[in-house]
mmCIF file of C-alpha atoms in Angstrom:
data_model
loop_
_atom_site.group_PDB
_atom_site.id
_atom_site.type_symbol
_atom_site.label_atom_id
_atom_site.label_comp_id
_atom_site.label_asym_id
_atom_site.label_seq_id
_atom_site.Cartn_x
_atom_site.Cartn_y
_atom_site.Cartn_z
ATOM 1 C CA MET A 1 0.000 0.000 0.000
ATOM 2 C CA LYS A 2 1.302 3.422 -0.905
ATOM 3 C CA LEU A 3 1.760 6.129 1.699
ATOM 4 C CA ARG A 4 -0.804 8.894 1.266
ATOM 5 C CA LEU A 5 0.675 12.328 1.814
ATOM 6 C CA GLY A 6 -1.024 15.180 3.599
ATOM 7 C CA PRO A 7 -2.503 15.675 7.069
ATOM 8 C CA SER A 8 -3.666 12.070 7.455
ATOM 9 C CA SER A 9 -3.158 9.825 10.436
ATOM 10 C CA VAL A 10 -0.920 7.612 8.297
ATOM 11 C CA SER A 11 1.499 10.416 7.472
ATOM 12 C CA VAL A 12 1.479 11.613 11.097
ATOM 13 C CA ARG A 13 2.415 8.131 12.280
ATOM 14 C CA MET A 14 5.135 7.931 9.626
ATOM 15 C CA ALA A 15 6.595 11.299 10.669
ATOM 16 C CA LEU A 16 6.578 10.230 14.314
ATOM 17 C CA ALA A 17 8.261 6.939 13.462
ATOM 18 C CA VAL A 18 10.958 8.708 11.471
ATOM 19 C CA ALA A 19 11.577 11.222 14.277
ATOM 20 C CA LEU A 20 11.916 8.499 16.917
ATOM 21 C CA ALA A 21 14.207 6.433 14.711
ATOM 22 C CA VAL A 22 16.389 9.464 13.958
ATOM 23 C CA LEU A 23 16.785 10.180 17.664
ATOM 24 C CA ALA A 24 17.764 6.570 18.258
ATOM 25 C CA SER A 25 20.342 6.633 15.446
ATOM 26 C CA MET A 26 21.819 9.879 16.778
ATOM 27 C CA ALA A 27 22.258 8.356 20.219
ATOM 28 C CA ALA A 28 23.949 5.273 18.755
ATOM 29 C CA SER A 29 26.314 7.082 16.374
ATOM 30 C CA PRO A 30 29.896 7.763 17.451
ATOM 31 C CA ARG A 31 30.762 11.439 17.446
ATOM 32 C CA GLY A 32 34.039 13.094 16.633
ATOM 33 C CA ARG A 33 37.223 12.215 14.760
ATOM 34 C CA CYS A 34 40.758 12.048 16.047
ATOM 35 C CA ASP A 35 42.976 13.442 13.337
ATOM 36 C CA ALA A 36 45.200 16.439 12.757
ATOM 37 C CA ALA A 37 42.336 18.758 11.824
ATOM 38 C CA ALA A 38 39.539 17.384 14.003
ATOM 39 C CA ALA A 39 39.026 20.687 15.790
ATOM 40 C CA GLY A 40 38.114 22.390 12.522
ATOM 41 C CA THR A 41 40.448 25.304 13.169
ATOM 42 C CA VAL A 42 41.694 27.296 10.176
ATOM 43 C CA VAL A 43 45.431 27.818 10.664
ATOM 44 C CA ARG A 44 46.136 29.864 7.529
ATOM 45 C CA SER A 45 44.224 32.010 5.030
ATOM 46 C CA ILE A 46 45.129 32.628 1.401
ATOM 47 C CA PHE A 47 43.459 35.506 -0.436
ATOM 48 C CA VAL A 48 42.579 35.602 -4.131
ATOM 49 C CA ASN A 49 41.550 38.702 -6.067
ATOM 50 C CA GLN A 50 41.768 38.860 -9.845
ATOM 51 C CA ASN A 51 42.198 42.633 -9.619
ATOM 52 C CA GLY A 52 45.326 42.353 -7.482
ATOM 53 C CA GLY A 53 46.095 43.344 -3.910
ATOM 54 C CA ALA A 54 45.898 39.750 -2.676
ATOM 55 C CA ASP A 55 48.169 36.700 -2.466
ATOM 56 C CA PHE A 56 47.127 35.437 -5.908
ATOM 57 C CA LYS A 57 45.039 36.500 -8.896
ATOM 58 C CA THR A 58 43.737 33.018 -9.773
ATOM 59 C CA VAL A 59 42.127 30.304 -7.688
ATOM 60 C CA GLN A 60 44.320 27.544 -9.119
ATOM 61 C CA ARG A 61 47.518 29.365 -8.174
ATOM 62 C CA ALA A 62 46.222 29.609 -4.618
ATOM 63 C CA VAL A 63 45.443 25.880 -4.540
ATOM 64 C CA ASP A 64 48.891 25.133 -5.969
ATOM 65 C CA SER A 65 50.456 26.938 -3.000
ATOM 66 C CA VAL A 66 48.926 24.510 -0.491
ATOM 67 C CA PRO A 67 51.570 21.914 0.465
ATOM 68 C CA PHE A 68 51.166 18.299 -0.545
ATOM 69 C CA GLY A 69 50.089 16.126 2.375
ATOM 70 C CA ASN A 70 48.533 19.109 4.142
ATOM 71 C CA GLU A 71 47.047 18.167 7.540
ATOM 72 C CA HIS A 72 45.591 21.483 8.742
ATOM 73 C CA TRP A 73 42.654 23.519 7.489
ATOM 74 C CA ILE A 74 43.687 26.237 5.051
ATOM 75 C CA ARG A 75 41.149 28.792 3.847
ATOM 76 C CA VAL A 76 41.289 30.038 0.265
ATOM 77 C CA HIS A 77 39.149 33.198 0.232
ATOM 78 C CA VAL A 78 38.123 34.344 -3.248
ATOM 79 C CA ALA A 79 36.980 37.946 -3.690
ATOM 80 C CA ALA A 80 33.837 38.780 -5.658
ATOM 81 C CA GLY A 81 34.126 38.400 -9.417
ATOM 82 C CA VAL A 82 33.951 35.905 -12.261
ATOM 83 C CA TYR A 83 37.086 33.753 -12.433
ATOM 84 C CA ASN A 84 37.415 32.241 -15.894
ATOM 85 C CA GLU A 85 39.564 29.204 -15.197
ATOM 86 C CA LYS A 86 39.484 25.477 -14.525
ATOM 87 C CA VAL A 87 40.333 24.565 -10.943
ATOM 88 C CA VAL A 88 41.487 21.188 -9.612
ATOM 89 C CA ILE A 89 41.962 20.183 -5.964
ATOM 90 C CA PRO A 90 44.338 17.208 -6.305
ATOM 91 C CA LEU A 91 44.069 13.982 -4.352
ATOM 92 C CA ASN A 92 46.912 14.772 -1.942
ATOM 93 C CA LYS A 93 45.804 18.262 -0.863
ATOM 94 C CA SER A 94 43.268 17.747 1.913
ATOM 95 C CA PHE A 95 41.796 20.230 4.397
ATOM 96 C CA ILE A 96 41.116 23.063 1.966
ATOM 97 C CA LEU A 97 38.219 25.428 2.656
ATOM 98 C CA LEU A 98 37.289 27.290 -0.536
ATOM 99 C CA GLU A 99 35.306 30.409 0.309
ATOM 100 C CA GLY A 100 33.668 33.037 -1.890
ATOM 101 C CA GLU A 101 31.742 36.175 -1.018
ATOM 102 C CA GLY A 102 28.325 34.807 -1.939
ATOM 103 C CA ARG A 103 27.240 32.486 -4.719
ATOM 104 C CA GLN A 104 25.880 35.413 -6.727
ATOM 105 C CA GLN A 105 29.070 37.425 -6.218
ATOM 106 C CA THR A 106 31.908 34.896 -6.669
ATOM 107 C CA SER A 107 31.960 32.309 -9.447
ATOM 108 C CA ILE A 108 34.409 30.035 -11.240
ATOM 109 C CA GLU A 109 33.399 29.537 -14.881
ATOM 110 C CA TRP A 110 34.629 27.588 -17.912
ATOM 111 C CA ALA A 111 33.121 26.086 -21.071
ATOM 112 C CA ASP A 112 34.600 22.618 -21.528
ATOM 113 C CA HIS A 113 32.496 19.744 -22.859
ATOM 114 C CA ALA A 114 32.667 16.102 -23.872
ATOM 115 C CA ASP A 115 33.207 15.100 -27.491
ATOM 116 C CA GLN A 116 34.889 12.286 -29.405
ATOM 117 C CA ASP A 117 38.259 13.284 -27.959
ATOM 118 C CA THR A 118 37.212 14.381 -24.448
ATOM 119 C CA THR A 119 35.523 12.301 -21.753
ATOM 120 C CA THR A 120 32.878 13.670 -19.400
ATOM 121 C CA ALA A 121 35.341 13.299 -16.497
ATOM 122 C CA ALA A 122 37.709 15.754 -18.202
ATOM 123 C CA THR A 123 35.141 18.536 -18.551
ATOM 124 C CA PRO A 124 34.594 19.930 -15.018
ATOM 125 C CA THR A 125 35.062 23.622 -14.388
ATOM 126 C CA PHE A 126 35.910 22.618 -10.817
ATOM 127 C CA ALA A 127 37.078 19.214 -9.566
ATOM 128 C CA ALA A 128 37.816 18.131 -5.985
ATOM 129 C CA TYR A 129 39.558 14.765 -5.601
ATOM 130 C CA SER A 130 40.925 15.176 -2.071
ATOM 131 C CA THR A 131 39.341 14.020 1.157
ATOM 132 C CA ASP A 132 38.258 16.584 3.748
ATOM 133 C CA PHE A 133 37.228 19.414 1.455
ATOM 134 C CA MET A 134 34.800 22.233 2.139
ATOM 135 C CA ALA A 135 33.344 25.058 0.027
ATOM 136 C CA ARG A 136 30.941 27.851 0.829
ATOM 137 C CA ASP A 137 29.398 30.926 -0.785
ATOM 138 C CA ILE A 138 30.732 30.326 -4.305
ATOM 139 C CA THR A 139 29.332 29.182 -7.667
ATOM 140 C CA PHE A 140 30.752 26.642 -10.105
ATOM 141 C CA LYS A 141 29.477 27.103 -13.639
ATOM 142 C CA ASN A 142 29.993 25.364 -16.964
ATOM 143 C CA THR A 143 28.972 27.861 -19.629
ATOM 144 C CA TYR A 144 28.867 25.357 -22.501
ATOM 145 C CA ASN A 145 25.292 24.760 -23.733
ATOM 146 C CA GLY A 146 24.550 28.277 -22.535
ATOM 147 C CA GLY A 147 25.099 27.267 -18.891
ATOM 148 C CA GLY A 148 21.702 28.576 -17.876
ATOM 149 C CA GLY A 149 19.479 28.928 -20.885
ATOM 150 C CA GLY A 150 21.521 29.672 -24.003
ATOM 151 C CA GLY A 151 21.624 27.772 -27.263
ATOM 152 C CA GLY A 152 24.040 25.174 -28.512
ATOM 153 C CA GLU A 153 24.170 21.424 -28.878
ATOM 154 C CA MET A 154 23.563 19.639 -25.588
ATOM 155 C CA THR A 155 26.403 17.404 -24.454
ATOM 156 C CA PRO A 156 27.984 16.470 -21.108
ATOM 157 C CA ALA A 157 29.550 19.586 -19.613
ATOM 158 C CA VAL A 158 30.287 19.269 -15.887
ATOM 159 C CA ALA A 159 30.326 22.315 -13.633
ATOM 160 C CA ALA A 160 31.712 20.502 -10.569
ATOM 161 C CA LEU A 161 33.068 17.015 -9.912
ATOM 162 C CA VAL A 162 33.287 15.834 -6.296
ATOM 163 C CA SER A 163 35.200 12.598 -5.760
ATOM 164 C CA GLY A 164 36.757 12.856 -2.305
ATOM 165 C CA ASP A 165 35.344 11.518 0.938
ATOM 166 C CA ARG A 166 34.160 13.908 3.674
ATOM 167 C CA SER A 167 33.312 16.865 1.427
ATOM 168 C CA SER A 168 30.725 19.550 2.132
ATOM 169 C CA PHE A 169 29.247 22.506 0.263
ATOM 170 C CA HIS A 170 27.330 25.332 1.910
ATOM 171 C CA ARG A 171 25.308 27.969 0.044
ATOM 172 C CA CYS A 172 27.093 27.126 -3.200
ATOM 173 C CA GLY A 173 25.821 27.280 -6.773
ATOM 174 C CA PHE A 174 26.183 24.610 -9.469
ATOM 175 C CA VAL A 175 25.093 25.796 -12.908
ATOM 176 C CA GLY A 176 25.065 23.927 -16.207
ATOM 177 C CA VAL A 177 22.755 22.018 -18.527
ATOM 178 C CA GLN A 178 23.840 18.371 -18.848
ATOM 179 C CA ASP A 179 25.738 16.596 -16.038
ATOM 180 C CA THR A 180 26.050 19.787 -13.980
ATOM 181 C CA LEU A 181 27.081 18.175 -10.685
ATOM 182 C CA SER A 182 29.144 14.999 -10.878
ATOM 183 C CA ASP A 183 28.686 13.714 -7.343
ATOM 184 C CA MET A 184 30.988 10.747 -7.468
ATOM 185 C CA ASP A 185 32.666 8.613 -4.813
ATOM 186 C CA GLY A 186 32.601 9.448 -1.118
ATOM 187 C CA ARG A 187 30.333 10.944 1.518
ATOM 188 C CA HIS A 188 29.132 14.445 0.740
ATOM 189 C CA TYR A 189 26.873 17.102 2.226
ATOM 190 C CA TYR A 190 25.174 19.964 0.372
ATOM 191 C CA GLU A 191 23.415 22.612 2.452
ATOM 192 C CA GLY A 192 21.392 25.510 1.059
ATOM 193 C CA CYS A 193 22.829 25.089 -2.423
ATOM 194 C CA TYR A 194 21.404 26.034 -5.825
ATOM 195 C CA ILE A 195 21.670 23.340 -8.519
ATOM 196 C CA GLU A 196 20.592 24.045 -12.103
ATOM 197 C CA GLY A 197 20.476 21.848 -15.180
ATOM 198 C CA ALA A 198 18.313 19.930 -17.616
ATOM 199 C CA THR A 199 19.616 16.375 -18.113
ATOM 200 C CA ASP A 200 21.128 14.107 -15.444
ATOM 201 C CA PHE A 201 22.287 17.265 -13.753
ATOM 202 C CA ILE A 202 22.934 15.567 -10.404
ATOM 203 C CA PHE A 203 24.642 12.289 -11.214
ATOM 204 C CA GLY A 204 27.198 9.874 -9.811
ATOM 205 C CA SER A 205 27.738 7.259 -7.141
ATOM 206 C CA GLY A 206 28.183 9.478 -4.098
ATOM 207 C CA GLN A 207 26.662 8.842 -0.668
ATOM 208 C CA SER A 208 25.169 12.289 -0.255
ATOM 209 C CA ILE A 209 22.590 14.375 1.550
ATOM 210 C CA PHE A 210 21.171 17.530 -0.045
ATOM 211 C CA GLN A 211 19.525 19.617 2.665
ATOM 212 C CA GLY A 212 17.474 22.734 1.976
ATOM 213 C CA CYS A 213 18.718 22.959 -1.621
ATOM 214 C CA GLU A 214 16.994 24.646 -4.562
ATOM 215 C CA ILE A 215 16.788 22.379 -7.612
ATOM 216 C CA TRP A 216 16.071 24.278 -10.841
ATOM 217 C CA THR A 217 15.311 22.698 -14.231
ATOM 218 C CA ALA A 218 16.846 24.802 -17.007
ATOM 219 C CA PRO A 219 15.914 24.956 -20.702
ATOM 220 C CA ALA A 220 17.409 22.089 -22.706
ATOM 221 C CA PRO A 221 18.886 23.187 -26.058
ATOM 222 C CA ALA A 222 17.597 21.340 -29.116
ATOM 223 C CA SER A 223 15.262 19.123 -27.062
ATOM 224 C CA SER A 224 11.531 19.039 -26.464
ATOM 225 C CA SER A 225 11.647 15.960 -24.224
ATOM 226 C CA PRO A 226 11.476 16.074 -20.423
ATOM 227 C CA GLY A 227 14.774 16.247 -18.590
ATOM 228 C CA PHE A 228 16.127 14.213 -15.679
ATOM 229 C CA ILE A 229 17.169 15.676 -12.352
ATOM 230 C CA THR A 230 19.167 12.717 -11.032
ATOM 231 C CA ALA A 231 21.068 9.724 -12.423
ATOM 232 C CA GLN A 232 22.390 7.747 -9.459
ATOM 233 C CA GLY A 233 25.012 5.025 -9.831
ATOM 234 C CA ARG A 234 24.665 2.550 -6.960
ATOM 235 C CA GLN A 235 26.031 -0.759 -8.242
ATOM 236 C CA SER A 236 25.083 -3.492 -5.760
ATOM 237 C CA GLU A 237 22.938 -4.312 -2.757
ATOM 238 C CA ALA A 238 25.990 -3.820 -0.519
ATOM 239 C CA ASP A 239 26.797 -0.408 -2.029
ATOM 240 C CA THR A 240 26.013 2.268 0.601
ATOM 241 C CA SER A 241 25.710 5.120 -1.897
ATOM 242 C CA GLY A 242 22.561 7.102 -2.587
ATOM 243 C CA PHE A 243 21.180 10.613 -3.021
ATOM 244 C CA VAL A 244 18.929 11.971 -0.260
ATOM 245 C CA PHE A 245 17.059 15.253 -0.786
ATOM 246 C CA GLU A 246 15.625 16.640 2.434
ATOM 247 C CA GLY A 247 13.639 19.866 2.757
ATOM 248 C CA CYS A 248 14.505 20.908 -0.795
ATOM 249 C CA THR A 249 12.494 22.614 -3.542
ATOM 250 C CA VAL A 250 12.113 21.522 -7.154
ATOM 251 C CA ARG A 251 11.277 24.343 -9.540
ATOM 252 C CA GLY A 252 12.176 25.419 -13.069
ATOM 253 C CA VAL A 253 11.042 25.909 -16.635
ATOM 254 C CA THR A 254 11.525 22.471 -18.198
ATOM 255 C CA PRO A 255 9.456 19.385 -17.307
ATOM 256 C CA ALA A 256 11.650 16.720 -15.756
ATOM 257 C CA TYR A 257 11.696 13.304 -14.155
ATOM 258 C CA LEU A 258 12.966 13.139 -10.597
ATOM 259 C CA GLY A 259 15.546 10.689 -11.834
ATOM 260 C CA ARG A 260 16.582 7.720 -13.899
ATOM 261 C CA ALA A 261 18.737 4.736 -13.006
ATOM 262 C CA TRP A 262 22.341 5.162 -14.109
ATOM 263 C CA ARG A 263 23.270 1.831 -12.510
ATOM 264 C CA GLY A 264 21.230 -1.230 -11.602
ATOM 265 C CA TYR A 265 20.816 -0.504 -7.877
ATOM 266 C CA ALA A 266 20.255 3.254 -8.075
ATOM 267 C CA ARG A 267 18.934 4.838 -4.860
ATOM 268 C CA VAL A 268 17.326 8.299 -4.648
ATOM 269 C CA ILE A 269 15.116 9.600 -1.837
ATOM 270 C CA PHE A 270 13.088 12.816 -1.856
ATOM 271 C CA TYR A 271 11.920 13.604 1.688
ATOM 272 C CA ARG A 272 9.720 16.545 2.660
ATOM 273 C CA THR A 273 10.567 18.299 -0.596
ATOM 274 C CA ASP A 274 8.267 20.831 -2.252
ATOM 275 C CA MET A 275 7.797 20.010 -5.947
ATOM 276 C CA SER A 276 6.273 22.300 -8.545
ATOM 277 C CA GLY A 277 4.435 21.162 -11.666
ATOM 278 C CA VAL A 278 7.718 20.728 -13.572
ATOM 279 C CA VAL A 279 7.882 17.168 -12.207
ATOM 280 C CA VAL A 280 6.323 14.877 -14.811
ATOM 281 C CA GLY A 281 3.618 12.419 -13.752
ATOM 282 C CA PRO A 282 5.557 9.124 -13.974
ATOM 283 C CA GLY A 283 8.275 10.638 -11.803
ATOM 284 C CA TRP A 284 10.988 8.075 -12.530
ATOM 285 C CA ASP A 285 12.595 6.187 -15.417
ATOM 286 C CA ALA A 286 14.393 2.830 -15.208
ATOM 287 C CA TRP A 287 16.498 3.762 -18.272
ATOM 288 C CA SER A 288 18.544 0.649 -19.207
ATOM 289 C CA TYR A 289 17.054 -1.399 -16.369
ATOM 290 C CA LYS A 290 13.491 -1.829 -17.538
ATOM 291 C CA GLY A 291 12.283 -5.196 -16.308
ATOM 292 C CA LYS A 292 14.768 -5.081 -13.424
ATOM 293 C CA GLU A 293 13.111 -2.330 -11.412
ATOM 294 C CA ASP A 294 12.961 -4.450 -8.245
ATOM 295 C CA THR A 295 16.625 -3.603 -7.515
ATOM 296 C CA LEU A 296 16.018 0.158 -7.777
ATOM 297 C CA THR A 297 15.178 2.288 -4.719
ATOM 298 C CA MET A 298 13.299 5.420 -5.765
ATOM 299 C CA VAL A 299 11.450 6.941 -2.821
ATOM 300 C CA GLU A 300 9.208 9.945 -2.157
ATOM 301 C CA SER A 301 7.979 10.610 1.364
ATOM 302 C CA GLY A 302 6.251 13.590 2.941
ATOM 303 C CA CYS A 303 6.620 15.740 -0.182
ATOM 304 C CA THR A 304 4.334 18.636 -1.072
ATOM 305 C CA GLY A 305 3.346 20.738 -4.077
ATOM 306 C CA GLN A 306 1.729 20.020 -7.426
ATOM 307 C CA GLY A 307 4.596 17.815 -8.570
ATOM 308 C CA SER A 308 4.283 15.538 -5.533
ATOM 309 C CA ASN A 309 0.972 14.111 -6.759
ATOM 310 C CA ARG A 310 1.805 10.435 -7.190
ATOM 311 C CA THR A 311 -1.362 9.359 -8.953
ATOM 312 C CA GLY A 312 0.480 8.762 -12.222
ATOM 313 C CA ARG A 313 3.764 7.496 -10.755
ATOM 314 C CA VAL A 314 5.484 4.366 -12.065
ATOM 315 C CA PRO A 315 4.370 1.330 -10.024
ATOM 316 C CA TRP A 316 7.850 0.294 -8.916
ATOM 317 C CA THR A 317 8.703 3.157 -6.535
ATOM 318 C CA LYS A 318 9.628 1.942 -3.067
ATOM 319 C CA GLU A 319 7.901 2.548 0.269
ATOM 320 C CA LEU A 320 10.153 2.652 3.345
ATOM 321 C CA SER A 321 9.111 2.234 6.951
ATOM 322 C CA GLY A 322 9.793 5.023 9.409
ATOM 323 C CA ALA A 323 12.844 3.191 10.753
ATOM 324 C CA GLU A 324 14.194 2.484 7.256
ATOM 325 C CA LEU A 325 13.706 6.088 6.168
ATOM 326 C CA ALA A 326 15.404 7.433 9.290
ATOM 327 C CA LYS A 327 18.628 5.656 8.352
ATOM 328 C CA PHE A 328 18.907 7.900 5.298
ATOM 329 C CA VAL A 329 17.446 11.263 6.335
ATOM 330 C CA ASP A 330 19.597 11.574 9.460
ATOM 331 C CA LEU A 331 23.102 13.028 9.028
ATOM 332 C CA SER A 332 24.517 9.800 10.460
ATOM 333 C CA TYR A 333 23.933 8.307 6.995
ATOM 334 C CA ILE A 334 26.953 10.294 5.800
ATOM 335 C CA SER A 335 28.661 11.339 9.038
ATOM 336 C CA ALA A 336 28.414 8.542 11.604
ATOM 337 C CA ASP A 337 32.053 9.217 12.510
ATOM 338 C CA GLY A 338 31.375 12.929 13.094
ATOM 339 C CA TRP A 339 33.485 14.370 10.251
ATOM 340 C CA LEU A 340 30.851 16.958 9.370
ATOM 341 C CA ASP A 341 30.825 18.453 12.868
ATOM 342 C CA ALA A 342 34.631 18.552 12.793
ATOM 343 C CA GLN A 343 34.805 20.877 9.786
ATOM 344 C CA PRO A 344 35.344 24.639 10.232
ATOM 345 C CA ARG A 345 32.318 26.766 11.045
#
């Protein structure tokens, strides 16, 4: 039986069950990490301003100055402006806090894209491969395909790739059209972020929570078909990855599915998210796994808005109990060891 949303006794009991289970999981989860940067104290700040008067004029030069094997939090503060460059945080440069002056004031932009000679993984405007990374108040934008409504042939063009464990983003922007946010391996947290795109614009195999984020469906060049918000890549029953959207909004201008299965055990959960009419009736697509939908975990619970009407949904969406749902909507799903609390404030 499907959960009926709204002020019914069923939904009240579900909410109560989730709340009690979350409290139990919080009490059981170990807190804190014992490593060189556990206190979350920034020991050094590097300043970037493309107009001069700072340590560096480009973001990449600032990142390059961080020592290999770094074990202490270093802040890279980027002044307001548009920085036209590709930026890479390499695997062996952990504990970097990248900070702008507001996602509408500071942005890193580039226009790379996939073609017969370039893979999707080579296209990001910004890529973070290191563990223990943090960003706040900055936008990552891939301007190919218009990067927010322009013309051009649609092709993979990543704005940001995140592939390191223990990475968080606060009040950041991710803007593109296809494959905007490549949320790959590791545990990640996105808080109060803005994510814009048209096709598979949040994709990957990350174990991630998106809390209070604004999801915006952008125009898709040369396409009249609905888009896809997510394409999650969980690969087995034992794989702990999944995308959890909690307290988010889904808005935009292009009709879109909530997601399609990139891999055979894809897992996506929308919890207490407000959905506008841009969400198409079926909601989900099995993509290459039609006939194998029983291994997919596509969940909607406690959602509101016109797009949350599940009357026309595909029949294979999953229903989770309160206890099952609590395992994913609580921060312990990504931070049972307390790494998120240990990052700088």
